[in-house]
Amino acid sequence: MSEVFWTASTPAVWRRGLPAVGDSALARWMGIDAPGSPSGALEPYALRRVPEGATLVAEGAPARAIYIVQAGHFKVVRTAEDGYEQVLDFIGRMDAIGLEAIAAGVHGNSAVALQDSTAYAVPLPELESLRRRNPVFAARLQTTMSRQLARAGDLAWMLAAVGADRRTARFVIVMSRRMAEEGQSRLRLRLHMPRRDIAAAIGLAHESISRSLTALAAGGLLRVHNRDIEILDLERLQAFARNTRGPAEKPEHLPCIGDRRRTPTLPWAASA
Amino acid sequence: MSEVFWTASTPAVWRRGLPAVGDSALARWMGIDAPGSPSGALEPYALRRVPEGATLVAEGAPARAIYIVQAGHFKVVRTAEDGYEQVLDFIGRMDAIGLEAIAAGVHGNSAVALQDSTAYAVPLPELESLRRRNPVFAARLQTTMSRQLARAGDLAWMLAAVGADRRTARFVIVMSRRMAEEGQSRLRLRLHMPRRDIAAAIGLAHESISRSLTALAAGGLLRVHNRDIEILDLERLQAFARNTRGPAEKPEHLPCIGDRRRTPTLPWAASA
DNA sequence: CGGGCGGTTGACTTTGGTCAAGGTACGTGG
DNA sequence: CCACGTACCTTGACCAAAGTCAACCGCCCG
């Protein structure tokens, strides 16, 4: 119970770039390793290297291409005129960036690399013909857009929760679900972004993220060590995240974690 | 200045169903009036009538079809387990419903009619072949999905603003922009939804919507009469909505509307 | 070894949610 | 045509929740 699952010193490689996934997987994703297509079909699509912190697409820029992430992670942000960055999404490998620009012609959001990353650029002029020539790619693209729409729902779900603790709990659940979708463990997650970005994603002050994570940890729902999070009790975490407003479900065994008034240590956790 | 632009008694037709748009426009939208297609091509796609308050698609239901709105307005909601409804989007005519379900196979959101409305159902099994046969429809569908992604950004932009007044201002701006996109006046808008739905969309209590609208009106930025809103000073409204947090821009001529402490009447408005 | 960034915690202040009451518009039935 | 009832909207008072400011700690990197 007291043992930690993370290594004492977090390997620097986690903070830096991720190992690149083989191009074959990406080619399969794009449907361009289909019978008849030369495996070198990826060639025309430039592989862009994006160092940590660099901007792949800038909002307001004319839409020239969409991008398929090969390795690394990105945050999708919309920068207000006052410099406040609202994080709209976090994008991992095999996912697409810039799809919202197809209709508008200009990018509405920026994409910034969270680590050293790489992405293939598919020029918009070629998108149409590629879609026409390649049904697999067309379907995959549609699926990706559909999935991103579903994620927008997730974002709203997180932002809808009034309590800061609940929002944070929902954020953890959403990240967990995505990890599971990628085939990773759903109970041990590694957040790829600083607290500040989490805060910007769910509309809180970054201090509140800290407090909420601490409270959830004190409640025995999580274990937190910087960007490593272990979900100890998914059941209760979900139950806690369930309610949007109000002092959690009245039912006795789900006391409100928000009740951390003076002492961050939860009164009801001590009894268990 | 004291004259009102709305008729004394709001025509009941506005609250009820909207006049149906001709099928020809919809057929053109879907690309099935293209040369070679019989004009009766809409036939296979059932036109569904949806009375006010009725649910067109229910979240959790298996995805059978997507819908193209012919007349009326819908709200797209995600209902939490505790019954709280988060509004994700408002959908008007010529727009699509249920696109997020293509990837997941089940509907993640519900769509509820705000007035008596009608929509064409395009069964998912036919979607693929229709897209393949009909490039115009394929492109239009992609554009629509892209636009909905962009709107998800709008939603986040609204929710990101911490101040209630600012959120409300942003909501008005977004609605104004959409009206403009539909070719309507951008300064006179008719909201099709009750305060309660606005509140659910931007994450506030419905009382706060009232207060914020009143404050904005008191500031001379808007004129409000129930669901009719006239934007009096778009310039200043946008300037006010600009900042995400903090007491608005320090610059003298843009005082913080949020400063309505005791008196709802704005102190700085009186001086002008 | 030292500087800086990211994270945590505490004290104070303000915002907006909640509860409650009153007002207005619209539809319905007499 | 008018009276009534039901939503919808507005306003007020109170208070808990979260933002802000500030200090501190610890880790990583130079």
Coordinates of C-alpha atoms (C1' of nucleotides) in Angstrom, one line a residue:
Chain A
M1 CA 0.0 0.0 0.0
S2 CA 2.9 2.3 0.7
E3 CA 4.9 1.1 -2.2
V4 CA 5.0 3.4 -5.2
F5 CA 4.8 2.2 -8.8
W6 CA 6.8 5.0 -10.3
T7 CA 10.5 4.9 -10.2
A8 CA 12.1 7.2 -7.7
S9 CA 13.4 9.5 -10.4
T10 CA 11.2 9.8 -13.4
P11 CA 13.1 8.8 -16.5
A12 CA 13.9 11.9 -18.5
V13 CA 12.9 10.1 -21.7
W14 CA 9.3 10.4 -20.6
R15 CA 9.5 14.1 -20.5
R16 CA 11.3 14.2 -23.8
G17 CA 10.4 12.6 -27.1
L18 CA 8.7 9.3 -27.4
P19 CA 10.0 6.5 -29.5
A20 CA 8.6 6.8 -33.0
V21 CA 6.1 4.3 -34.1
G22 CA 6.9 2.4 -37.2
D23 CA 5.7 4.0 -40.4
S24 CA 4.0 0.8 -41.4
A25 CA 1.4 1.3 -38.7
L26 CA 0.7 4.8 -39.9
A27 CA 0.6 3.7 -43.5
R28 CA -1.9 1.1 -42.5
W29 CA -3.9 3.7 -40.7
M30 CA -4.0 5.9 -43.8
G31 CA -4.8 3.0 -46.0
I32 CA -1.9 3.5 -48.3
D33 CA -0.4 0.1 -47.8
A34 CA -3.4 -1.3 -49.5
P35 CA -2.7 -3.8 -52.3
G36 CA -1.6 -1.9 -55.3
S37 CA -0.1 1.0 -53.4
P38 CA 3.6 1.1 -53.1
S39 CA 4.8 1.1 -49.5
G40 CA 6.7 4.3 -50.3
A41 CA 3.4 6.1 -50.7
L42 CA 4.0 8.0 -47.5
E43 CA 6.8 9.8 -49.3
P44 CA 4.8 12.7 -50.7
Y45 CA 3.6 13.6 -47.2
A46 CA 6.3 15.5 -45.5
L47 CA 7.3 14.3 -42.0
R48 CA 7.6 17.3 -39.8
R49 CA 9.6 17.3 -36.7
V50 CA 8.2 19.4 -33.9
P51 CA 10.3 20.1 -30.8
E52 CA 8.7 20.4 -27.4
G53 CA 6.9 23.7 -27.0
A54 CA 6.9 24.4 -30.7
T55 CA 3.7 25.2 -32.6
L56 CA 2.7 22.9 -35.4
V57 CA -0.2 25.0 -36.6
A58 CA -1.0 28.5 -35.5
E59 CA -4.5 29.7 -35.2
G60 CA -5.4 32.3 -37.8
A61 CA -3.0 30.8 -40.3
P62 CA -4.5 29.8 -43.6
A63 CA -5.3 26.1 -43.7
R64 CA -2.7 24.4 -45.9
A65 CA -2.7 20.9 -44.5
I66 CA -3.9 18.6 -41.9
Y67 CA -1.5 16.5 -39.8
I68 CA -1.4 12.9 -38.7
V69 CA 0.6 12.5 -35.5
Q70 CA 3.3 9.9 -35.8
A71 CA 4.9 10.3 -32.4
G72 CA 4.5 12.4 -29.3
H73 CA 1.7 14.4 -28.0
F74 CA 0.1 17.8 -28.7
K75 CA -2.2 20.1 -27.0
V76 CA -4.8 21.9 -29.1
V77 CA -5.3 25.4 -27.8
R78 CA -7.3 28.5 -28.7
T79 CA -5.5 31.6 -27.5
A80 CA -7.7 34.5 -26.4
E81 CA -6.7 38.0 -27.3
D82 CA -5.4 38.5 -23.8
G83 CA -3.1 35.6 -24.1
Y84 CA -5.2 33.2 -22.1
E85 CA -4.9 29.7 -23.6
Q86 CA -7.9 27.5 -23.5
V87 CA -6.9 23.9 -24.1
L88 CA -9.4 22.2 -26.3
D89 CA -7.9 18.7 -26.7
F90 CA -4.9 16.6 -26.2
I91 CA -3.8 14.7 -29.3
G92 CA -1.8 11.5 -29.4
R93 CA -0.3 9.4 -32.1
M94 CA -2.4 8.1 -34.9
D95 CA -4.7 11.1 -34.4
A96 CA -5.3 14.1 -36.6
I97 CA -4.7 17.8 -36.2
G98 CA -6.3 20.7 -38.0
L99 CA -9.5 19.1 -39.1
E100 CA -11.6 22.0 -37.9
A101 CA -9.9 24.2 -40.5
I102 CA -11.3 22.3 -43.5
A103 CA -14.5 24.2 -43.4
A104 CA -13.3 27.6 -42.4
G105 CA -10.2 27.7 -44.5
V106 CA -8.2 29.0 -41.6
H107 CA -7.0 27.3 -38.5
G108 CA -9.2 28.1 -35.5
N109 CA -6.9 26.5 -33.0
S110 CA -3.2 26.1 -32.5
A111 CA -1.4 22.8 -31.9
V112 CA 1.6 22.9 -29.7
A113 CA 3.9 19.9 -29.0
L114 CA 4.1 18.7 -25.4
Q115 CA 7.2 16.7 -26.2
D116 CA 9.4 16.4 -29.2
S117 CA 7.0 15.0 -31.8
T118 CA 6.6 14.1 -35.4
A119 CA 3.6 14.4 -37.7
Y120 CA 2.8 13.8 -41.4
A121 CA 1.4 16.8 -43.3
V122 CA -1.3 16.0 -45.8
P123 CA -1.8 19.1 -47.9
L124 CA -5.4 20.2 -48.2
P125 CA -5.4 20.3 -52.0
E126 CA -4.4 16.6 -52.0
L127 CA -6.9 15.7 -49.3
E128 CA -9.8 15.7 -51.7
S129 CA -8.2 13.5 -54.3
L130 CA -6.7 11.2 -51.6
R131 CA -10.1 10.8 -50.1
R132 CA -11.5 9.9 -53.5
R133 CA -8.8 7.6 -54.5
N134 CA -8.5 5.9 -51.1
P135 CA -11.7 4.7 -49.4
V136 CA -9.8 3.4 -46.4
F137 CA -8.3 6.8 -45.8
A138 CA -11.7 8.5 -46.4
A139 CA -13.4 6.3 -43.8
R140 CA -10.6 6.6 -41.3
L141 CA -10.7 10.4 -41.7
Q142 CA -14.4 10.4 -41.1
T143 CA -14.0 8.2 -38.1
T144 CA -11.3 10.5 -36.7
M145 CA -13.5 13.5 -37.1
S146 CA -16.4 11.8 -35.5
R147 CA -14.2 10.7 -32.6
Q148 CA -13.0 14.3 -32.1
L149 CA -16.6 15.4 -32.0
A150 CA -17.2 12.9 -29.3
R151 CA -14.2 14.2 -27.4
A152 CA -15.7 17.7 -27.6
G153 CA -18.5 16.2 -25.7
D154 CA -16.1 14.9 -23.1
L155 CA -14.7 18.4 -22.8
A156 CA -18.1 19.8 -22.2
W157 CA -18.8 17.1 -19.7
M158 CA -15.7 18.0 -17.8
L159 CA -16.4 21.8 -17.9
A160 CA -20.0 21.2 -16.9
A161 CA -19.2 19.9 -13.5
V162 CA -19.4 22.8 -11.1
G163 CA -17.2 21.4 -8.3
A164 CA -13.5 21.7 -8.9
D165 CA -12.9 18.3 -7.4
R166 CA -15.5 16.8 -9.6
R167 CA -14.1 18.4 -12.7
T168 CA -10.7 17.0 -11.8
A169 CA -12.1 13.6 -11.2
R170 CA -13.8 13.7 -14.6
F171 CA -10.6 14.8 -16.2
V172 CA -8.8 11.8 -14.7
I173 CA -11.6 9.5 -15.9
V174 CA -11.5 10.9 -19.4
M175 CA -7.7 10.5 -19.6
S176 CA -8.1 7.0 -18.2
R177 CA -10.6 6.1 -20.9
R178 CA -8.4 7.3 -23.6
M179 CA -5.5 5.4 -22.3
A180 CA -7.6 2.3 -22.4
E181 CA -8.6 3.1 -25.9
E182 CA -5.0 3.1 -26.8
G183 CA -4.5 -0.2 -25.2
Q184 CA -2.6 1.1 -22.2
S185 CA -3.5 0.4 -18.6
R186 CA -6.5 2.3 -17.5
L187 CA -5.4 2.6 -13.9
R188 CA -1.9 3.9 -14.2
L189 CA -1.7 7.1 -16.2
R190 CA 1.0 9.4 -17.1
L191 CA -0.1 12.9 -17.8
H192 CA 1.9 14.5 -20.5
M193 CA 1.1 18.0 -19.6
P194 CA 1.9 20.4 -16.7
R195 CA -0.8 21.3 -14.2
R196 CA -1.1 24.6 -16.0
D197 CA -2.4 22.9 -19.1
I198 CA -4.8 20.8 -17.2
A199 CA -6.1 23.9 -15.5
A200 CA -6.5 25.5 -18.9
A201 CA -8.3 22.5 -20.2
I202 CA -10.9 22.2 -17.5
G203 CA -11.2 25.9 -16.6
L204 CA -9.7 26.1 -13.2
A205 CA -6.7 27.8 -11.6
H206 CA -3.7 25.5 -11.5
E207 CA -3.7 25.7 -7.7
S208 CA -7.1 24.2 -7.7
I209 CA -5.8 21.3 -9.7
S210 CA -3.3 20.6 -7.1
R211 CA -5.8 20.9 -4.3
S212 CA -8.3 18.7 -6.0
L213 CA -5.8 16.0 -6.8
T214 CA -4.6 16.1 -3.2
A215 CA -8.2 15.8 -2.0
L216 CA -8.9 12.9 -4.3
A217 CA -5.7 11.2 -3.1
A218 CA -6.6 11.9 0.5
G219 CA -9.9 10.2 -0.2
G220 CA -8.1 7.1 -1.3
L221 CA -9.3 7.3 -4.9
L222 CA -6.0 8.1 -6.4
R223 CA -2.4 8.1 -5.8
V224 CA -0.6 11.1 -7.2
H225 CA 3.1 11.7 -7.8
N226 CA 3.6 14.6 -10.1
R227 CA 2.4 13.5 -13.5
D228 CA 1.9 9.9 -12.5
I229 CA -1.5 9.0 -11.4
E230 CA -2.7 5.7 -10.2
I231 CA -6.4 5.1 -9.9
L232 CA -6.9 3.1 -6.7
D233 CA -10.7 2.9 -6.7
L234 CA -12.2 3.4 -10.2
E235 CA -15.6 2.5 -8.9
R236 CA -15.8 5.2 -6.3
L237 CA -14.1 7.7 -8.6
Q238 CA -16.8 7.3 -11.2
A239 CA -19.5 7.5 -8.6
F240 CA -18.0 10.7 -7.3
A241 CA -17.7 12.2 -10.8
R242 CA -21.3 11.2 -11.6
N243 CA -23.1 14.1 -10.1
T244 CA -22.7 17.4 -11.8
R245 CA -23.7 19.7 -9.0
G246 CA -24.8 19.5 -5.4
P247 CA -23.0 17.8 -2.5
A248 CA -22.6 14.5 -4.2
E249 CA -25.2 11.8 -3.9
K250 CA -26.8 11.7 -0.6
P251 CA -26.3 8.0 -0.2
E252 CA -24.2 7.5 2.9
H253 CA -21.2 5.6 1.5
L254 CA -20.4 8.3 -1.0
P255 CA -19.6 11.3 1.2
C256 CA -18.7 14.6 -0.4
I257 CA -15.0 14.9 -1.0
G258 CA -15.5 18.6 -1.3
D259 CA -15.9 18.7 2.4
R260 CA -12.2 19.4 2.9
R261 CA -12.8 22.5 4.9
R262 CA -9.9 23.1 7.2
T263 CA -8.0 19.9 7.1
P264 CA -7.0 18.5 3.7
T265 CA -7.3 15.1 5.3
L266 CA -10.7 13.7 4.7
P267 CA -12.7 13.0 7.8
W268 CA -14.6 10.1 6.3
A269 CA -11.5 8.4 4.9
A270 CA -10.0 8.0 8.4
S271 CA -13.0 5.9 9.4
A272 CA -12.4 3.4 6.6
Chain B
M1 CA -33.6 55.3 -28.5
S2 CA -36.5 54.3 -26.4
E3 CA -38.2 52.6 -29.3
V4 CA -38.2 48.9 -29.3
F5 CA -37.6 46.8 -32.4
W6 CA -39.7 43.9 -31.3
T7 CA -43.4 43.9 -31.8
A8 CA -45.4 44.5 -28.7
S9 CA -46.7 41.0 -28.7
T10 CA -44.2 38.4 -29.9
P11 CA -45.8 36.5 -32.8
A12 CA -46.6 33.0 -31.6
V13 CA -45.3 31.5 -34.8
W14 CA -41.8 32.3 -33.6
R15 CA -42.3 30.1 -30.6
R16 CA -43.8 27.4 -32.5
G17 CA -42.7 25.7 -35.7
L18 CA -40.8 27.5 -38.4
P19 CA -41.9 27.5 -41.9
A20 CA -40.3 24.6 -43.8
V21 CA -37.5 25.4 -46.2
G22 CA -38.1 24.0 -49.7
D23 CA -36.8 20.6 -50.3
S24 CA -34.9 21.9 -53.3
A25 CA -32.4 23.7 -51.1
L26 CA -31.9 20.6 -49.0
A27 CA -31.5 18.5 -52.1
R28 CA -28.9 20.9 -53.4
W29 CA -27.1 20.8 -50.1
M30 CA -27.0 17.0 -50.2
G31 CA -25.8 17.1 -53.8
I32 CA -28.6 14.9 -55.0
D33 CA -30.1 17.3 -57.5
A34 CA -26.9 16.9 -59.4
P35 CA -27.2 16.2 -63.1
G36 CA -28.2 12.6 -63.5
S37 CA -30.0 12.3 -60.1
P38 CA -33.7 12.3 -60.2
S39 CA -35.1 15.2 -58.2
G40 CA -37.1 12.6 -56.3
A41 CA -33.8 11.3 -54.8
L42 CA -34.8 12.6 -51.4
E43 CA -37.5 10.0 -51.2
P44 CA -35.6 7.2 -49.7
Y45 CA -34.6 9.4 -46.8
A46 CA -37.5 9.6 -44.4
L47 CA -38.6 13.0 -43.3
R48 CA -39.2 12.9 -39.6
R49 CA -41.4 15.3 -37.8
V50 CA -40.2 16.2 -34.3
P51 CA -42.6 18.2 -32.1
E52 CA -41.2 20.7 -29.7
G53 CA -39.5 19.1 -26.7
A54 CA -39.3 15.7 -28.4
T55 CA -36.1 13.8 -28.7
L56 CA -34.8 13.0 -32.2
V57 CA -31.9 10.9 -31.1
A58 CA -31.3 9.6 -27.6
E59 CA -27.8 9.2 -26.1
G60 CA -26.9 5.6 -25.7
A61 CA -29.0 4.5 -28.5
P62 CA -27.3 2.5 -31.3
A63 CA -26.4 4.7 -34.2
R64 CA -28.8 4.0 -37.0
A65 CA -28.8 7.2 -38.9
I66 CA -27.6 10.8 -39.1
Y67 CA -30.0 13.6 -39.6
I68 CA -30.1 16.7 -41.7
V69 CA -32.3 19.4 -40.2
Q70 CA -34.8 20.7 -42.7
A71 CA -36.7 23.1 -40.4
G72 CA -36.6 24.2 -36.8
H73 CA -33.9 24.1 -34.2
F74 CA -32.4 21.5 -31.9
K75 CA -30.3 21.5 -28.8
V76 CA -27.7 18.8 -28.5
V77 CA -27.4 17.7 -24.9
R78 CA -25.5 15.2 -22.9
T79 CA -27.4 14.1 -19.8
A80 CA -25.3 13.2 -16.8
E81 CA -26.4 10.3 -14.6
D82 CA -27.8 12.7 -12.1
G83 CA -30.1 14.2 -14.8
Y84 CA -28.1 17.3 -15.3
E85 CA -28.2 18.3 -19.0
Q86 CA -25.2 19.9 -20.5
V87 CA -26.0 21.6 -23.7
L88 CA -23.3 21.0 -26.3
D89 CA -24.6 22.8 -29.3
F90 CA -27.5 24.4 -31.0
I91 CA -28.3 23.1 -34.4
G92 CA -30.3 24.9 -37.1
R93 CA -31.5 24.0 -40.6
M94 CA -29.1 22.6 -43.1
D95 CA -27.0 21.3 -40.3
A96 CA -26.4 17.7 -39.3
I97 CA -27.2 15.8 -36.1
G98 CA -25.5 12.6 -34.8
L99 CA -22.2 12.8 -36.6
E100 CA -20.3 12.0 -33.4
A101 CA -21.9 8.6 -33.4
I102 CA -20.3 7.4 -36.6
A103 CA -17.1 6.4 -34.9
A104 CA -18.6 5.1 -31.7
G105 CA -21.5 3.3 -33.1
V106 CA -23.8 4.7 -30.4
H107 CA -25.0 8.2 -29.9
G108 CA -23.1 10.1 -27.3
N109 CA -25.5 12.9 -27.2
S110 CA -29.2 13.5 -27.4
A111 CA -30.9 15.9 -29.8
V112 CA -34.1 17.6 -28.6
A113 CA -36.3 19.9 -30.7
L114 CA -36.6 23.5 -29.5
Q115 CA -39.6 24.0 -31.7
D116 CA -41.6 21.8 -34.0
S117 CA -39.0 20.7 -36.5
T118 CA -38.3 18.3 -39.3
A119 CA -35.2 16.4 -40.3
Y120 CA -34.2 13.9 -42.9
A121 CA -32.8 10.6 -41.7
V122 CA -29.8 9.2 -43.6
P123 CA -29.4 5.6 -42.5
L124 CA -25.8 4.8 -41.6
P125 CA -25.6 1.8 -43.8
E126 CA -26.3 4.0 -46.8
L127 CA -24.0 6.7 -45.7
E128 CA -20.9 5.0 -47.0
S129 CA -22.3 4.2 -50.4
L130 CA -23.9 7.7 -50.6
R131 CA -20.6 9.3 -49.8
R132 CA -18.9 7.1 -52.4
R133 CA -21.5 7.7 -55.1
N134 CA -21.9 11.4 -54.4
P135 CA -18.8 13.6 -54.1
V136 CA -20.9 16.7 -53.4
F137 CA -22.5 15.1 -50.4
A138 CA -19.2 13.7 -49.2
A139 CA -17.6 17.1 -49.3
R140 CA -20.6 18.7 -47.7
L141 CA -20.6 16.2 -44.9
Q142 CA -16.9 16.7 -44.3
T143 CA -17.4 20.4 -44.2
T144 CA -20.2 20.1 -41.7
M145 CA -18.2 17.9 -39.4
S146 CA -15.3 20.3 -39.7
R147 CA -17.6 23.2 -38.8
Q148 CA -19.0 21.3 -35.9
L149 CA -15.5 20.8 -34.6
A150 CA -14.9 24.5 -34.9
R151 CA -18.1 25.1 -32.9
A152 CA -16.8 22.9 -30.2
G153 CA -14.0 25.3 -30.0
D154 CA -16.5 28.1 -29.6
L155 CA -18.1 26.2 -26.8
A156 CA -14.8 25.8 -25.0
W157 CA -14.1 29.5 -25.6
M158 CA -17.4 30.4 -23.8
L159 CA -16.9 28.0 -21.0
A160 CA -13.3 29.2 -20.5
A161 CA -14.3 32.7 -19.6
V162 CA -14.4 32.8 -15.8
G163 CA -16.6 35.8 -15.3
A164 CA -20.3 35.1 -15.7
D165 CA -20.8 38.4 -17.6
R166 CA -18.0 37.6 -19.9
R167 CA -19.3 34.1 -20.6
T168 CA -22.7 35.6 -21.4
A169 CA -21.1 38.2 -23.6
R170 CA -19.3 35.5 -25.5
F171 CA -22.4 33.5 -25.9
V172 CA -24.1 36.5 -27.5
I173 CA -21.2 37.0 -29.8
V174 CA -21.2 33.4 -30.9
M175 CA -24.9 33.5 -31.6
S176 CA -24.4 36.7 -33.5
R177 CA -21.7 35.2 -35.6
R178 CA -23.8 32.2 -36.4
M179 CA -26.7 34.4 -37.4
A180 CA -24.4 36.3 -39.7
E181 CA -23.3 33.0 -41.2
E182 CA -26.9 32.2 -41.9
G183 CA -27.3 35.5 -43.6
Q184 CA -29.4 37.0 -40.9
S185 CA -28.7 40.3 -39.2
R186 CA -25.8 40.1 -36.7
L187 CA -27.2 42.8 -34.5
R188 CA -30.7 41.6 -33.9
L189 CA -30.9 38.1 -32.6
R190 CA -33.7 35.9 -31.6
L191 CA -32.7 33.2 -29.1
H192 CA -34.6 30.0 -29.7
M193 CA -34.0 28.6 -26.3
P194 CA -35.1 29.4 -22.8
R195 CA -32.6 30.9 -20.3
R196 CA -32.3 27.5 -18.7
D197 CA -30.8 26.0 -21.9
I198 CA -28.4 29.0 -22.2
A199 CA -27.4 28.4 -18.7
A200 CA -26.8 24.7 -19.3
A201 CA -24.7 25.6 -22.4
I202 CA -22.3 28.0 -20.7
G203 CA -22.3 26.4 -17.3
L204 CA -24.1 28.9 -15.2
A205 CA -27.2 29.1 -13.1
H206 CA -30.1 30.5 -15.1
E207 CA -30.4 33.3 -12.6
S208 CA -26.9 34.3 -13.5
I209 CA -27.9 34.6 -17.2
S210 CA -30.5 37.0 -16.2
R211 CA -28.2 39.0 -14.1
S212 CA -25.5 39.1 -16.8
L213 CA -27.8 40.1 -19.5
T214 CA -29.2 42.8 -17.3
A215 CA -25.8 44.1 -16.5
L216 CA -24.7 44.1 -20.2
A217 CA -27.9 45.9 -21.0
A218 CA -27.3 48.4 -18.2
G219 CA -23.9 49.0 -19.7
G220 CA -25.4 50.0 -23.0
L221 CA -24.0 47.0 -24.9
L222 CA -27.3 45.3 -25.5
R223 CA -31.0 45.7 -25.4
V224 CA -32.8 42.7 -24.0
H225 CA -36.4 41.8 -24.2
N226 CA -36.9 38.2 -23.3
R227 CA -35.5 36.2 -26.2
D228 CA -34.9 39.2 -28.4
I229 CA -31.5 40.7 -28.2
E230 CA -30.2 43.8 -29.9
I231 CA -26.5 44.4 -29.9
L232 CA -26.1 48.1 -29.5
D233 CA -22.3 48.3 -29.4
L234 CA -20.7 45.3 -31.0
E235 CA -17.3 46.9 -30.7
R236 CA -17.4 47.3 -26.9
L237 CA -19.1 44.0 -26.5
Q238 CA -16.2 42.2 -28.2
A239 CA -13.7 44.2 -26.3
F240 CA -15.4 43.2 -23.1
A241 CA -15.6 39.5 -24.0
R242 CA -11.9 39.6 -25.0
N243 CA -10.3 39.1 -21.7
T244 CA -10.7 35.7 -20.1
R245 CA -9.9 36.6 -16.6
G246 CA -9.1 39.6 -14.6
P247 CA -11.0 42.9 -14.3
A248 CA -11.2 43.6 -18.0
E249 CA -8.5 45.5 -19.7
K250 CA -7.2 48.3 -17.6
P251 CA -7.6 50.9 -20.3
E252 CA -9.8 53.5 -18.9
H253 CA -12.7 53.4 -21.3
L254 CA -13.4 49.7 -20.8
P255 CA -14.3 49.5 -17.2
C256 CA -15.3 46.2 -15.7
I257 CA -18.9 45.5 -16.0
G258 CA -18.5 42.9 -13.3
D259 CA -18.3 45.8 -10.9
R260 CA -22.0 45.7 -10.2
R261 CA -21.6 45.2 -6.5
R262 CA -24.6 46.6 -4.8
T263 CA -26.3 48.5 -7.5
P264 CA -27.2 46.7 -10.7
T265 CA -27.1 50.1 -12.4
L266 CA -23.6 50.6 -13.6
P267 CA -21.8 53.6 -12.1
W268 CA -19.7 54.3 -15.1
A269 CA -22.6 54.1 -17.5
A270 CA -24.2 57.1 -15.7
S271 CA -21.2 59.3 -16.5
A272 CA -21.5 58.7 -20.2
Chain C
dC1 C1' 26.2 23.9 -6.3
dG2 C1' 22.8 27.1 -7.6
dG3 C1' 18.9 28.8 -10.3
dG4 C1' 14.4 28.1 -12.2
dC5 C1' 10.3 25.7 -13.1
dG6 C1' 6.6 22.9 -11.5
dG7 C1' 4.0 21.7 -7.8
dT8 C1' 1.9 22.3 -3.2
dT9 C1' -0.1 24.7 0.6
dG10 C1' -2.1 28.7 3.2
dA11 C1' -4.8 33.1 4.0
dC12 C1' -7.9 36.2 2.1
dT13 C1' -11.5 38.0 -1.1
dT14 C1' -14.8 37.8 -4.6
dT15 C1' -18.0 35.4 -7.6
dG16 C1' -21.8 33.2 -8.5
dG17 C1' -24.9 29.3 -6.8
dT18 C1' -28.8 28.6 -4.0
dC19 C1' -33.1 29.7 -2.0
dA20 C1' -37.0 32.6 -2.1
dA21 C1' -40.3 35.8 -3.8
dG22 C1' -42.4 38.7 -7.2
dG23 C1' -43.4 40.0 -12.1
dT24 C1' -44.5 39.4 -17.0
dA25 C1' -46.0 37.0 -21.2
dC26 C1' -48.7 33.8 -23.3
dG27 C1' -52.3 30.2 -23.9
dT28 C1' -56.6 28.5 -22.4
dG29 C1' -61.2 28.3 -20.9
dG30 C1' -65.1 30.7 -19.4
Chain D
dC1 C1' -63.2 39.6 -24.6
dC2 C1' -61.5 39.0 -20.2
dA3 C1' -59.9 36.0 -16.1
dC4 C1' -57.0 32.8 -14.8
dG5 C1' -52.9 29.6 -14.6
dT6 C1' -48.5 28.3 -15.9
dA7 C1' -44.2 28.8 -17.7
dC8 C1' -40.4 31.9 -18.1
dC9 C1' -37.9 35.7 -16.5
dT10 C1' -36.1 38.9 -13.1
dT11 C1' -34.4 40.5 -8.6
dG12 C1' -32.7 40.2 -3.8
dA13 C1' -30.1 38.2 0.2
dC14 C1' -27.0 34.9 1.9
dC15 C1' -23.0 32.0 1.9
dA16 C1' -19.9 28.3 0.3
dA17 C1' -16.6 27.5 -3.3
dA18 C1' -12.8 28.8 -6.0
dG19 C1' -9.7 32.6 -7.7
dT20 C1' -5.8 35.4 -6.3
dC21 C1' -1.7 36.5 -3.9
dA22 C1' 2.1 34.8 -1.7
dA23 C1' 5.4 31.7 0.3
dC24 C1' 7.6 27.4 0.3
dC25 C1' 9.4 23.0 -1.3
dG26 C1' 11.7 19.7 -4.4
dC27 C1' 13.3 18.2 -8.6
dC28 C1' 15.8 18.8 -12.9
dC29 C1' 19.2 20.9 -15.5
dG30 C1' 22.9 23.7 -16.4

